[in-house]
Amino acid sequence: MENYTTNNQVRTNLLPVIPLRGKVAFPHTSVSFEVGREMTLKAVQRASDSADKQVLICTQKVTEKDVIDENDLYLVGCVAQIKQVVRVAGNNVMRVVCEGLYRAKAREIVVRDGHFAAVCDEILPVFGDETLQEAYFRTAKALVKDVLSTDGKISKETANRLELCQDPDEYVHVALSAMRVKLEIKQQILEEPDVIQRLGMFERCLNDELEISKIEKKIASTVRQNIDKSQKEYFLREQLRAIHTELGDDGKEEDEYREKIKAKCLPAKLEEKCLKEVDRMRKMQSSSPEYTVITGYLDQVLSLPWTEETKDNLSLDECQAVLEEDHYGLEKIKERILEYLAVLKLTGSMKAPILCFVGPPGVGKTSIARSIARALGRKFVRMSLGGVKDEAEIRGHRRTYIGAMPGRIIYGMKNAGTINPVFLLDEIDKITSDMHGDPSAALLEALDPEQNSTFRDRYLETPYDLSKVLFITTANTLDTIPAPLRDRMEIITLSGYTLEEKTEIAARYLAPKQIKENGLTDKNITFTQDGIQRIVEGYTREAGVRSLERSVGTVCRKAAVAIASGKRKTKLKITATEAEKLLGAPRFVIDQAALLPQVGAVNGLAWTAVGGTVLTVETVTAKGKGEVKLTGSLGDVMKESALTALGYLRSHADAYKIDEDELSKKDLHVHVPEGATPKDGPSAGITLATAILSVLTDTQVRGDIAMTGEITLRGKVLPIGGLKEKALAARRAGIKTVIIPYANKKDLEELTEEVKKDLTFIPVQTIDEVFAVALIAKAQDEPKKKRMVKAMPLSRETGETRDSVRCRK
């Protein structure tokens, strides 16, 4: 090797560097290791070819790292002389034996000739107070003797060498090379030049090792005691078993469980596991808590259906007849169930679909699921998810917890008793999450046809097959259902009922049901068509039929009072007049005044989780500084729609004869009534624009018209959702004309003929078309408006121009 300088006995050399993993090389000791990395092999070869055969051995910072660079090595290491190099047979690996010479610090580690190399300076020991040093040295020797007495893994040769050693540096090096000390601590002691500091660090290390050795001995002693105790318990249990045998108690309960397990036709792995649990029961007393846990687990497993299933009714006609008998309408759901049944009949087997019924309350989502089970001939299970916020409700608790139980899905399967029930997950949009986990995430596996064949409940600790279960979920809105869960379900939307549908439902189902529940018969009471219609129109305003059923129930109860008290001797006929007598004044009456033309008031249409509704947007101006105020619990999107509408009108102020100077001196206030109810969404854009233009130009808006659509800054009208619900709401409110985006024209096909007959739909593409229809032009503006109307497309597909429609009206 190259020898650069020798200054005051400090040796400086350029040496090859060998990275050492998991060890620290010390002077005065021998170290052996295997090398196999290409750079290390070259460094060994380089040193072996030199005269002094010296290398710098530096410890690798991260032991597990295979590919390293200069920064992965400690700079302080040990200069050693290679004593032996042996190639391991069959491998490109060498075993190297080195003798440590002295400590050295590399100035910089570089790559040279394909291996690591460094110019290193010898680290000379720094001596301090001799008395203090001797005190530390003697203390260290005493501690080493204690360690040797507790740890028998140090060789006698090393122990004898330590006994004879008088040099503190050599003593520390020999002791550390033989002891089990953390790599980082060994490296720190190697790097410390001050002898007293090194002895202090060494003493702290010895104290730690001494404590660890004592704890190890204590643990070993405890383990031996436990083994002796277990042997004693086994002997006593065998004696106890012999006593039980003499008394006639010979484990009949365990034998009964074993017979039940073999007769249940369980999966092979589960059967093996249950039999092992039975064997564990034999080895413990029946009063043991663990005994109770095992019996509870076996009871749960044996009560579950594993192969039991009901035979499906594959007759399409019978299935359709049952669905028609139980529910009026709901054609999409009935069609989907018949499709599933037809495929099942043709293929013999198929994965059950995951259906999600979305619609307002009271439209029959839950009851149609029960009817589906009856039509298919399957068992029905209902599980309400409203308010569920703990993941363990779905997946269960582990048996390690006291009072652990399976999740509600497994519990539902237990109640069903078959592996192919109709399983209703009600109100899936009402799931919440908290610190205990997210239940919707736990449902991902159960509601995925590709995964639910191996659904794992934490209590069962074994896969359970849910692939034959027909899962049906219900929700009022999709907004609160997480996207991954929503993606696994087939969405079927249920809209609100029309007046005619409600009347038919009340006559077919609700009235007979309430008559029976209130102890009446057809001989006591009967409902006429106009009587039911009066109840629907005057006492309910909802998308579903729950309020309608309550109103019919009220009529039946009042009739029951009259009949039971003897005041009524003849059959009660519920006509429109009789319904008003029993229910009082109608609660809902079409406000004819609201249908009259007004300035700054426009009827908008909104969709909510409970159906469609009509919202009147009110706008006024007052003296001010041109500020805009928006009230009525409006969301951010709706506020932005109002500002977009105002921005469009300001940019076209001249076209609409808006005085911008006057506008800067007035404050504009936009309000949407029912301020306690939050409102949001972009579909009120054209409504807001019409209301603002009406108040700024003092122009009246037709009161018998309602509108929905999003507006852009360029005046385009964009499509919206929930058109059917909005149309039904307009019809209930007495609206005659509805303005909709032209892109929603295709959605008119979903509406019934009754709705289309009562409402005129006007598709529009621009906001100018909206203004032309909704605003009542002043005398001087009439010719201009007629020209605008004539140029617009017609909403109905009759081929007539809008002028002809207006003339026909």
mmCIF file of C-alpha atoms in Angstrom, residues 99-253:
data_model
loop_
_atom_site.group_PDB
_atom_site.id
_atom_site.type_symbol
_atom_site.label_atom_id
_atom_site.label_comp_id
_atom_site.label_asym_id
_atom_site.label_seq_id
_atom_site.Cartn_x
_atom_site.Cartn_y
_atom_site.Cartn_z
ATOM 1 C CA GLU A 99 -6.034 -9.355 12.406
ATOM 2 C CA GLY A 100 -6.967 -5.872 13.702
ATOM 3 C CA LEU A 101 -3.971 -3.514 13.990
ATOM 4 C CA TYR A 102 -5.116 0.001 14.910
ATOM 5 C CA ARG A 103 -8.061 2.389 14.663
ATOM 6 C CA ALA A 104 -8.155 4.837 11.738
ATOM 7 C CA LYS A 105 -10.417 7.464 10.240
ATOM 8 C CA ALA A 106 -10.899 7.824 6.511
ATOM 9 C CA ARG A 107 -10.582 11.332 5.157
ATOM 10 C CA GLU A 108 -12.927 10.393 2.317
ATOM 11 C CA ILE A 109 -14.086 7.077 0.870
ATOM 12 C CA VAL A 110 -13.880 6.946 -2.924
ATOM 13 C CA VAL A 111 -14.251 4.324 -5.645
ATOM 14 C CA ARG A 112 -10.899 3.481 -7.174
ATOM 15 C CA ASP A 113 -10.103 0.693 -9.656
ATOM 16 C CA GLY A 114 -13.555 -0.830 -9.095
ATOM 17 C CA HIS A 115 -13.410 -0.955 -5.280
ATOM 18 C CA PHE A 116 -13.700 1.382 -2.304
ATOM 19 C CA ALA A 117 -10.486 3.055 -1.141
ATOM 20 C CA ALA A 118 -9.559 5.773 1.323
ATOM 21 C CA VAL A 119 -6.680 7.764 2.718
ATOM 22 C CA CYS A 120 -6.928 7.065 6.467
ATOM 23 C CA ASP A 121 -5.244 8.537 9.552
ATOM 24 C CA GLU A 122 -4.497 6.533 12.670
ATOM 25 C CA ILE A 123 -6.544 7.484 15.763
ATOM 26 C CA LEU A 124 -4.183 7.678 18.749
ATOM 27 C CA PRO A 125 -5.588 7.273 22.268
ATOM 28 C CA VAL A 126 -5.901 10.418 24.397
ATOM 29 C CA PHE A 127 -4.910 9.734 28.026
ATOM 30 C CA GLY A 128 -6.192 11.755 30.992
ATOM 31 C CA ASP A 129 -5.847 11.585 34.761
ATOM 32 C CA GLU A 130 -4.106 8.279 35.540
ATOM 33 C CA THR A 131 -5.907 7.808 38.879
ATOM 34 C CA LEU A 132 -9.351 8.357 37.342
ATOM 35 C CA GLN A 133 -8.446 6.152 34.426
ATOM 36 C CA GLU A 134 -7.326 3.335 36.748
ATOM 37 C CA ALA A 135 -10.575 3.630 38.760
ATOM 38 C CA TYR A 136 -12.658 3.315 35.604
ATOM 39 C CA PHE A 137 -10.532 0.413 34.423
ATOM 40 C CA ARG A 138 -10.937 -1.572 37.665
ATOM 41 C CA THR A 139 -14.706 -0.936 37.676
ATOM 42 C CA ALA A 140 -14.934 -2.165 34.092
ATOM 43 C CA LYS A 141 -13.007 -5.339 34.985
ATOM 44 C CA ALA A 142 -15.375 -6.077 37.879
ATOM 45 C CA LEU A 143 -18.425 -5.589 35.672
ATOM 46 C CA VAL A 144 -16.957 -7.872 33.009
ATOM 47 C CA LYS A 145 -16.537 -10.622 35.612
ATOM 48 C CA ASP A 146 -20.225 -10.254 36.554
ATOM 49 C CA VAL A 147 -21.220 -10.470 32.916
ATOM 50 C CA LEU A 148 -19.047 -13.561 32.437
ATOM 51 C CA SER A 149 -20.733 -15.225 35.415
ATOM 52 C CA THR A 150 -24.213 -14.736 33.929
ATOM 53 C CA ASP A 151 -23.358 -15.225 30.244
ATOM 54 C CA GLY A 152 -21.703 -18.527 29.504
ATOM 55 C CA LYS A 153 -21.316 -17.826 25.775
ATOM 56 C CA ILE A 154 -17.851 -16.168 26.055
ATOM 57 C CA SER A 155 -15.002 -18.643 25.428
ATOM 58 C CA LYS A 156 -12.523 -19.554 28.162
ATOM 59 C CA GLU A 157 -9.660 -18.344 25.951
ATOM 60 C CA THR A 158 -11.176 -14.869 25.747
ATOM 61 C CA ALA A 159 -11.906 -14.854 29.484
ATOM 62 C CA ASN A 160 -8.272 -15.757 30.280
ATOM 63 C CA ARG A 161 -6.976 -13.076 27.930
ATOM 64 C CA LEU A 162 -9.131 -10.465 29.617
ATOM 65 C CA GLU A 163 -7.876 -11.601 33.028
ATOM 66 C CA LEU A 164 -4.234 -10.987 32.009
ATOM 67 C CA CYS A 165 -4.799 -7.795 29.940
ATOM 68 C CA GLN A 166 -3.522 -4.529 31.538
ATOM 69 C CA ASP A 167 -4.005 -2.096 28.637
ATOM 70 C CA PRO A 168 -7.414 -0.304 28.833
ATOM 71 C CA ASP A 169 -7.746 0.110 25.040
ATOM 72 C CA GLU A 170 -6.909 -3.524 24.324
ATOM 73 C CA TYR A 171 -9.211 -4.672 27.157
ATOM 74 C CA VAL A 172 -12.188 -2.750 25.744
ATOM 75 C CA HIS A 173 -11.540 -4.029 22.213
ATOM 76 C CA VAL A 174 -11.252 -7.706 23.215
ATOM 77 C CA ALA A 175 -14.318 -7.545 25.495
ATOM 78 C CA LEU A 176 -16.537 -5.805 22.931
ATOM 79 C CA SER A 177 -15.545 -8.213 20.160
ATOM 80 C CA ALA A 178 -16.776 -11.135 22.309
ATOM 81 C CA MET A 179 -19.952 -9.598 23.775
ATOM 82 C CA ARG A 180 -23.456 -9.277 22.328
ATOM 83 C CA VAL A 181 -23.687 -5.473 22.163
ATOM 84 C CA LYS A 182 -25.659 -3.318 19.732
ATOM 85 C CA LEU A 183 -23.755 -2.423 16.580
ATOM 86 C CA GLU A 184 -24.267 1.328 17.049
ATOM 87 C CA ILE A 185 -22.816 1.242 20.604
ATOM 88 C CA LYS A 186 -19.739 -0.701 19.436
ATOM 89 C CA GLN A 187 -19.194 1.865 16.657
ATOM 90 C CA GLN A 188 -19.494 4.793 19.082
ATOM 91 C CA ILE A 189 -16.887 3.290 21.421
ATOM 92 C CA LEU A 190 -14.586 2.566 18.466
ATOM 93 C CA GLU A 191 -14.769 6.213 17.342
ATOM 94 C CA GLU A 192 -14.056 7.740 20.809
ATOM 95 C CA PRO A 193 -10.319 8.749 21.166
ATOM 96 C CA ASP A 194 -10.425 9.724 24.891
ATOM 97 C CA VAL A 195 -9.572 6.663 27.016
ATOM 98 C CA ILE A 196 -11.555 7.763 30.100
ATOM 99 C CA GLN A 197 -14.607 8.547 27.978
ATOM 100 C CA ARG A 198 -14.303 5.158 26.314
ATOM 101 C CA LEU A 199 -14.141 3.389 29.667
ATOM 102 C CA GLY A 200 -17.232 5.311 30.843
ATOM 103 C CA MET A 201 -19.166 4.336 27.722
ATOM 104 C CA PHE A 202 -17.957 0.744 28.162
ATOM 105 C CA GLU A 203 -19.182 0.649 31.799
ATOM 106 C CA ARG A 204 -22.659 1.872 30.821
ATOM 107 C CA CYS A 205 -22.740 -0.788 28.142
ATOM 108 C CA LEU A 206 -21.735 -3.462 30.655
ATOM 109 C CA ASN A 207 -24.413 -2.383 33.127
ATOM 110 C CA ASP A 208 -27.045 -2.678 30.405
ATOM 111 C CA GLU A 209 -25.798 -6.130 29.411
ATOM 112 C CA LEU A 210 -25.789 -7.232 33.027
ATOM 113 C CA GLU A 211 -29.437 -6.218 33.448
ATOM 114 C CA ILE A 212 -30.385 -7.962 30.201
ATOM 115 C CA SER A 213 -28.633 -11.169 31.326
ATOM 116 C CA LYS A 214 -30.490 -11.140 34.638
ATOM 117 C CA ILE A 215 -33.836 -10.674 32.886
ATOM 118 C CA GLU A 216 -33.022 -13.519 30.474
ATOM 119 C CA LYS A 217 -32.267 -15.841 33.380
ATOM 120 C CA LYS A 218 -35.502 -14.816 35.081
ATOM 121 C CA ILE A 219 -37.522 -15.500 31.914
ATOM 122 C CA ALA A 220 -35.867 -18.896 31.472
ATOM 123 C CA SER A 221 -36.641 -19.790 35.070
ATOM 124 C CA THR A 222 -40.272 -18.754 34.643
ATOM 125 C CA VAL A 223 -40.600 -20.844 31.482
ATOM 126 C CA ARG A 224 -39.270 -23.910 33.301
ATOM 127 C CA GLN A 225 -41.724 -23.346 36.138
ATOM 128 C CA ASN A 226 -44.596 -23.062 33.635
ATOM 129 C CA ILE A 227 -43.544 -26.300 31.992
ATOM 130 C CA ASP A 228 -43.469 -28.060 35.353
ATOM 131 C CA LYS A 229 -46.865 -26.561 36.173
ATOM 132 C CA SER A 230 -48.330 -27.742 32.852
ATOM 133 C CA GLN A 231 -47.076 -31.268 33.455
ATOM 134 C CA LYS A 232 -48.633 -31.221 36.908
ATOM 135 C CA GLU A 233 -51.958 -29.965 35.513
ATOM 136 C CA TYR A 234 -51.942 -32.668 32.851
ATOM 137 C CA PHE A 235 -51.423 -35.356 35.491
ATOM 138 C CA LEU A 236 -54.255 -33.942 37.635
ATOM 139 C CA ARG A 237 -56.580 -33.682 34.609
ATOM 140 C CA GLU A 238 -55.982 -37.317 33.787
ATOM 141 C CA GLN A 239 -56.857 -38.230 37.359
ATOM 142 C CA LEU A 240 -59.967 -36.044 37.166
ATOM 143 C CA ARG A 241 -60.978 -37.698 33.891
ATOM 144 C CA ALA A 242 -60.697 -41.099 35.548
ATOM 145 C CA ILE A 243 -62.876 -39.866 38.414
ATOM 146 C CA HIS A 244 -65.491 -38.546 35.935
ATOM 147 C CA THR A 245 -65.475 -41.861 34.162
ATOM 148 C CA GLU A 246 -66.139 -43.658 37.433
ATOM 149 C CA LEU A 247 -68.986 -41.236 38.164
ATOM 150 C CA GLY A 248 -70.575 -41.756 34.735
ATOM 151 C CA ASP A 249 -69.682 -38.260 33.393
ATOM 152 C CA ASP A 250 -67.718 -39.342 30.352
ATOM 153 C CA GLY A 251 -67.820 -36.267 28.021
ATOM 154 C CA LYS A 252 -71.230 -36.749 26.433
ATOM 155 C CA GLU A 253 -71.482 -33.046 25.545
#
